[in-house]
């Protein structure tokens, strides 16, 4: 299983350092083959070493240059960061990233050899129209994406389940992941209100290879409930 923690705009440099120190001590109990990713805010990036991978929640698709407020590969390289989240629904919907922008980022970071967690997901309005409409939407989020890239995985995150406490049902996850695996044969994470109370059910679904976690990743205790379940 893959366990990815997305801190979003939470935690400081100091609290991230404390979190990682505490997590690393307790990760000795995890299954050897499981992978743990942590995506802290950009200001908390550092060259941490341990049984986990640190990634960037976002970056601009450049080496360096005149892009006020952004960071590029040069800044990430300082901390040995070569993992990135691309296409998160908050970046698409709140920060206005179009599919074209998302695809441009994907192509750039692929060229750089980054490991990419590529996020897709549908709104509640689309979910209510049924699986066919959901799949049509999800497939459209692969427009411009090289799905043959060897170093990427997909995170399926229904927008209506993110940060709402409302998880997709086992049936919804099963059917969507089964359909997605036929479109893109890559590790497939589920994201959307994953927590201690539902991890066993979700992790037991055949085509769920891991989870991307927001709220429940913010404290080491609640994240470890998932990793060590
Ligand atoms: C996310 O934003 O990637 C996410 C899954 O958040 P939460 O776990 O809080 O629903």
Tab-separated table of C-alpha atoms and ligand atoms in Angstrom:
chain	number	residue	atom	x	y	z
A	1	UNK	CA	0.000	0.000	0.000
A	2	UNK	CA	0.942	3.610	-0.558
A	3	UNK	CA	0.091	6.189	2.108
A	4	UNK	CA	0.386	9.826	1.059
A	5	UNK	CA	-0.086	12.734	3.473
A	6	UNK	CA	-1.130	16.051	1.958
A	7	UNK	CA	-0.740	18.824	4.538
A	8	UNK	CA	-2.143	21.493	2.184
A	9	UNK	CA	-1.773	24.922	3.873
A	10	UNK	CA	-1.247	23.420	7.322
A	11	UNK	CA	1.820	22.991	9.528
A	12	UNK	CA	4.853	25.217	9.871
A	13	UNK	CA	8.490	24.392	9.287
A	14	UNK	CA	8.915	23.612	12.997
A	15	UNK	CA	5.766	21.501	13.351
A	16	UNK	CA	6.659	19.593	10.176
A	17	UNK	CA	10.086	18.830	11.633
A	18	UNK	CA	8.466	17.543	14.854
A	19	UNK	CA	5.930	15.523	12.853
A	20	UNK	CA	8.594	13.858	10.733
A	21	UNK	CA	10.770	13.083	13.726
A	22	UNK	CA	7.834	11.445	15.519
A	23	UNK	CA	6.634	9.637	12.391
A	24	UNK	CA	10.051	8.247	11.540
A	25	UNK	CA	10.387	6.706	15.000
A	26	UNK	CA	7.075	4.891	14.594
A	27	UNK	CA	7.480	3.876	10.958
A	28	UNK	CA	9.751	1.042	12.061
A	29	UNK	CA	6.495	-0.899	12.570
A	30	UNK	CA	5.183	-0.471	9.028
A	31	UNK	CA	5.188	-3.207	6.392
A	32	UNK	CA	8.479	-3.067	4.562
A	33	UNK	CA	6.850	-2.944	1.126
A	34	UNK	CA	4.475	-0.081	2.012
A	35	UNK	CA	5.473	3.408	0.868
A	36	UNK	CA	4.826	6.640	2.734
A	37	UNK	CA	4.796	10.086	1.102
A	38	UNK	CA	4.576	13.431	2.862
A	39	UNK	CA	3.624	16.635	1.075
A	40	UNK	CA	4.287	19.519	3.507
A	41	UNK	CA	3.809	23.165	2.569
A	42	UNK	CA	6.666	24.456	0.389
A	43	UNK	CA	8.107	26.550	3.244
A	44	UNK	CA	8.610	23.368	5.293
A	45	UNK	CA	10.551	21.425	2.660
A	46	UNK	CA	13.907	20.100	3.727
A	47	UNK	CA	16.246	17.251	2.885
A	48	UNK	CA	14.664	14.862	5.410
A	49	UNK	CA	15.888	11.314	5.363
A	50	UNK	CA	13.897	8.304	6.475
A	51	UNK	CA	11.563	5.561	5.396
A	52	UNK	CA	9.351	8.012	3.499
A	53	UNK	CA	9.442	10.304	0.496
A	54	UNK	CA	8.954	14.049	0.759
A	55	UNK	CA	7.208	15.708	-2.163
A	56	UNK	CA	6.053	19.145	-3.280
A	57	UNK	CA	2.337	19.920	-3.329
A	58	UNK	CA	2.967	22.172	-6.305
A	59	UNK	CA	5.676	23.881	-8.325
A	60	UNK	CA	5.920	25.936	-11.478
A	61	UNK	CA	7.094	24.061	-14.576
A	62	UNK	CA	10.432	25.848	-14.932
A	63	UNK	CA	13.997	25.377	-13.798
A	64	UNK	CA	14.117	28.983	-12.511
A	65	UNK	CA	13.234	32.450	-13.789
A	66	UNK	CA	10.908	35.423	-13.447
A	67	UNK	CA	7.736	33.858	-12.005
A	68	UNK	CA	6.939	35.884	-8.910
A	69	UNK	CA	5.624	33.790	-6.063
A	70	UNK	CA	6.457	30.439	-7.614
A	71	UNK	CA	9.170	27.850	-7.055
A	72	UNK	CA	10.837	25.820	-9.786
A	73	UNK	CA	13.080	22.787	-10.012
A	74	UNK	CA	16.143	24.703	-8.810
A	75	UNK	CA	14.471	25.437	-5.451
A	76	UNK	CA	13.171	21.867	-5.085
A	77	UNK	CA	16.560	20.386	-5.946
A	78	UNK	CA	18.080	22.162	-2.929
A	79	UNK	CA	16.098	19.707	-0.776
A	80	UNK	CA	16.426	16.695	-3.107
A	81	UNK	CA	12.703	16.875	-3.916
A	82	UNK	CA	11.800	14.897	-7.017
A	83	UNK	CA	8.211	13.985	-6.224
A	84	UNK	CA	5.204	16.183	-6.921
A	85	UNK	CA	1.413	16.254	-6.682
A	86	UNK	CA	-0.232	17.477	-9.876
A	87	UNK	CA	-3.892	18.138	-10.638
A	88	UNK	CA	-5.314	18.286	-7.113
A	89	UNK	CA	-8.924	19.492	-7.268
A	90	UNK	CA	-8.121	22.438	-4.985
A	91	UNK	CA	-5.558	23.654	-7.517
A	92	UNK	CA	-7.925	23.028	-10.396
A	93	UNK	CA	-11.011	24.611	-8.788
A	94	UNK	CA	-9.722	27.204	-6.310
A	95	UNK	CA	-6.444	28.199	-7.977
A	96	UNK	CA	-7.916	27.989	-11.472
A	97	UNK	CA	-5.578	25.441	-13.073
A	98	UNK	CA	-7.043	24.326	-16.385
A	99	UNK	CA	-6.432	20.881	-17.863
A	100	UNK	CA	-3.986	22.574	-20.243
A	101	UNK	CA	-1.943	23.989	-17.342
A	102	UNK	CA	-2.077	20.689	-15.478
A	103	UNK	CA	-0.924	18.794	-18.593
A	104	UNK	CA	1.919	21.278	-19.106
A	105	UNK	CA	3.097	20.695	-15.539
A	106	UNK	CA	2.844	16.939	-16.004
A	107	UNK	CA	4.908	17.043	-19.213
A	108	UNK	CA	7.557	19.256	-17.618
A	109	UNK	CA	7.992	17.227	-14.441
A	110	UNK	CA	7.933	14.002	-16.448
A	111	UNK	CA	10.805	15.404	-18.501
A	112	UNK	CA	12.621	16.047	-15.194
A	113	UNK	CA	12.056	12.422	-14.161
A	114	UNK	CA	9.907	13.387	-11.141
A	115	UNK	CA	7.667	10.832	-9.490
A	116	UNK	CA	4.181	12.224	-10.020
A	117	UNK	CA	0.974	11.638	-8.091
A	118	UNK	CA	-1.641	12.798	-10.553
A	119	UNK	CA	-5.048	13.672	-9.068
A	120	UNK	CA	-8.400	13.364	-10.775
A	121	UNK	CA	-11.943	13.515	-9.454
A	122	UNK	CA	-15.523	14.480	-10.194
A	123	UNK	CA	-18.026	16.867	-8.608
A	124	UNK	CA	-21.146	15.666	-6.811
A	125	UNK	CA	-23.247	16.844	-9.723
A	126	UNK	CA	-21.370	14.498	-12.066
A	127	UNK	CA	-21.411	11.609	-9.560
A	128	UNK	CA	-25.191	11.905	-9.337
A	129	UNK	CA	-25.407	11.274	-13.089
A	130	UNK	CA	-23.887	7.797	-12.665
A	131	UNK	CA	-20.683	5.923	-13.441
A	132	UNK	CA	-20.706	6.575	-17.183
A	133	UNK	CA	-20.723	10.357	-16.645
A	134	UNK	CA	-18.083	10.005	-13.921
A	135	UNK	CA	-15.787	8.020	-16.214
A	136	UNK	CA	-16.274	10.443	-19.086
A	137	UNK	CA	-15.160	13.251	-16.776
A	138	UNK	CA	-12.225	11.308	-15.323
A	139	UNK	CA	-11.008	10.279	-18.779
A	140	UNK	CA	-11.132	13.951	-19.850
A	141	UNK	CA	-8.686	14.676	-17.008
A	142	UNK	CA	-6.104	12.520	-18.808
A	143	UNK	CA	-6.175	14.856	-21.798
A	144	UNK	CA	-2.582	15.821	-22.615
A	145	UNK	CA	-1.198	13.392	-20.001
A	146	UNK	CA	1.308	10.735	-21.051
A	147	UNK	CA	-0.224	7.776	-19.242
A	148	UNK	CA	2.688	5.572	-20.353
A	149	UNK	CA	5.091	7.522	-18.114
A	150	UNK	CA	6.640	4.914	-15.855
A	151	UNK	CA	7.076	7.106	-12.778
A	152	UNK	CA	3.546	8.157	-11.946
A	153	UNK	CA	0.487	7.052	-10.061
A	154	UNK	CA	-3.069	8.241	-10.064
A	155	UNK	CA	-5.090	9.486	-7.104
A	156	UNK	CA	-8.833	9.230	-7.618
A	157	UNK	CA	-10.391	11.828	-5.328
A	158	UNK	CA	-14.105	12.536	-5.677
A	159	UNK	CA	-14.329	16.262	-4.897
A	160	UNK	CA	-17.473	15.763	-2.822
A	161	UNK	CA	-15.559	13.432	-0.505
A	162	UNK	CA	-12.568	15.715	0.105
A	163	UNK	CA	-12.560	17.252	3.568
A	164	UNK	CA	-16.291	16.611	3.950
A	165	UNK	CA	-16.230	13.519	6.144
A	166	UNK	CA	-18.296	11.852	3.438
A	167	UNK	CA	-16.315	8.948	1.979
A	168	UNK	CA	-17.298	7.301	-1.290
A	169	UNK	CA	-18.937	3.931	-0.665
A	170	UNK	CA	-17.019	0.705	-1.134
A	171	UNK	CA	-19.175	0.041	-4.200
A	172	UNK	CA	-18.457	3.484	-5.707
A	173	UNK	CA	-14.712	3.128	-5.117
A	174	UNK	CA	-14.668	-0.455	-6.439
A	175	UNK	CA	-16.538	0.366	-9.633
A	176	UNK	CA	-14.596	3.546	-10.330
A	177	UNK	CA	-11.181	1.993	-9.648
A	178	UNK	CA	-12.014	-1.078	-11.753
A	179	UNK	CA	-12.996	1.184	-14.652
A	180	UNK	CA	-9.937	3.424	-14.157
A	181	UNK	CA	-7.510	0.488	-14.168
A	182	UNK	CA	-8.713	-0.297	-17.682
A	183	UNK	CA	-7.894	3.261	-18.762
A	184	UNK	CA	-4.543	3.604	-17.011
A	185	UNK	CA	-2.649	0.673	-15.594
A	186	UNK	CA	-0.815	2.509	-12.822
A	187	UNK	CA	-0.898	2.389	-9.022
A	188	UNK	CA	-4.256	3.849	-8.072
A	189	UNK	CA	-4.811	5.718	-4.814
A	190	UNK	CA	-8.177	6.686	-3.356
A	191	UNK	CA	-8.570	10.027	-1.595
A	192	UNK	CA	-11.529	11.589	0.200
A	193	UNK	CA	-12.080	11.554	3.968
A	194	UNK	CA	-9.945	8.475	4.558
A	195	UNK	CA	-9.527	7.920	8.307
A	196	UNK	CA	-8.902	5.251	10.917
A	197	UNK	CA	-12.547	4.205	10.889
A	198	UNK	CA	-12.647	3.374	7.160
A	199	UNK	CA	-9.070	2.482	6.166
A	200	UNK	CA	-9.492	-1.288	6.568
A	201	UNK	CA	-12.543	-1.334	4.283
A	202	UNK	CA	-10.933	0.905	1.671
A	203	UNK	CA	-7.536	-0.815	1.692
A	204	UNK	CA	-9.245	-4.182	1.181
A	205	UNK	CA	-10.697	-3.109	-2.192
A	206	UNK	CA	-8.915	-4.934	-5.018
A	207	UNK	CA	-7.825	-2.033	-7.192
A	208	UNK	CA	-6.977	0.335	-4.356
A	209	UNK	CA	-3.179	0.500	-4.190
A	210	UNK	CA	-3.011	3.273	-1.649
A	211	UNK	CA	-4.614	6.373	-0.173
A	212	UNK	CA	-4.054	10.128	-0.407
A	213	UNK	CA	-5.000	11.737	2.880
A	214	UNK	CA	-5.648	15.332	3.905
A	215	UNK	CA	-7.333	15.861	7.287
A	216	UNK	CA	-6.323	12.570	8.890
A	217	UNK	CA	-2.687	13.085	7.910
A	218	UNK	CA	-2.225	16.242	9.961
A	219	UNK	CA	-1.425	14.458	13.216
A	220	UNK	CA	1.062	11.603	13.324
A	221	UNK	CA	-1.342	9.567	15.508
A	222	UNK	CA	-4.190	9.708	12.999
A	223	UNK	CA	-1.884	9.165	9.997
A	224	UNK	CA	-0.229	6.207	11.721
A	225	UNK	CA	-3.676	4.692	12.350
A	226	UNK	CA	-3.805	4.360	8.567
A	227	UNK	CA	-0.226	3.297	7.867
A	228	UNK	CA	-0.192	0.714	10.654
A	229	UNK	CA	-3.818	-0.481	10.355
B	1	LIG	C1	-7.148	15.571	-0.237
B	1	LIG	O1	-7.382	16.763	-0.308
B	1	LIG	O2	-6.286	15.068	-0.983
B	1	LIG	C2	-7.908	14.756	0.712
B	1	LIG	C3	-8.094	13.513	0.425
B	1	LIG	O3	-8.398	15.379	1.839
B	1	LIG	P1	-9.243	14.688	3.039
B	1	LIG	O4	-8.540	13.421	3.410
B	1	LIG	O5	-9.232	15.701	4.116
B	1	LIG	O6	-10.605	14.415	2.490
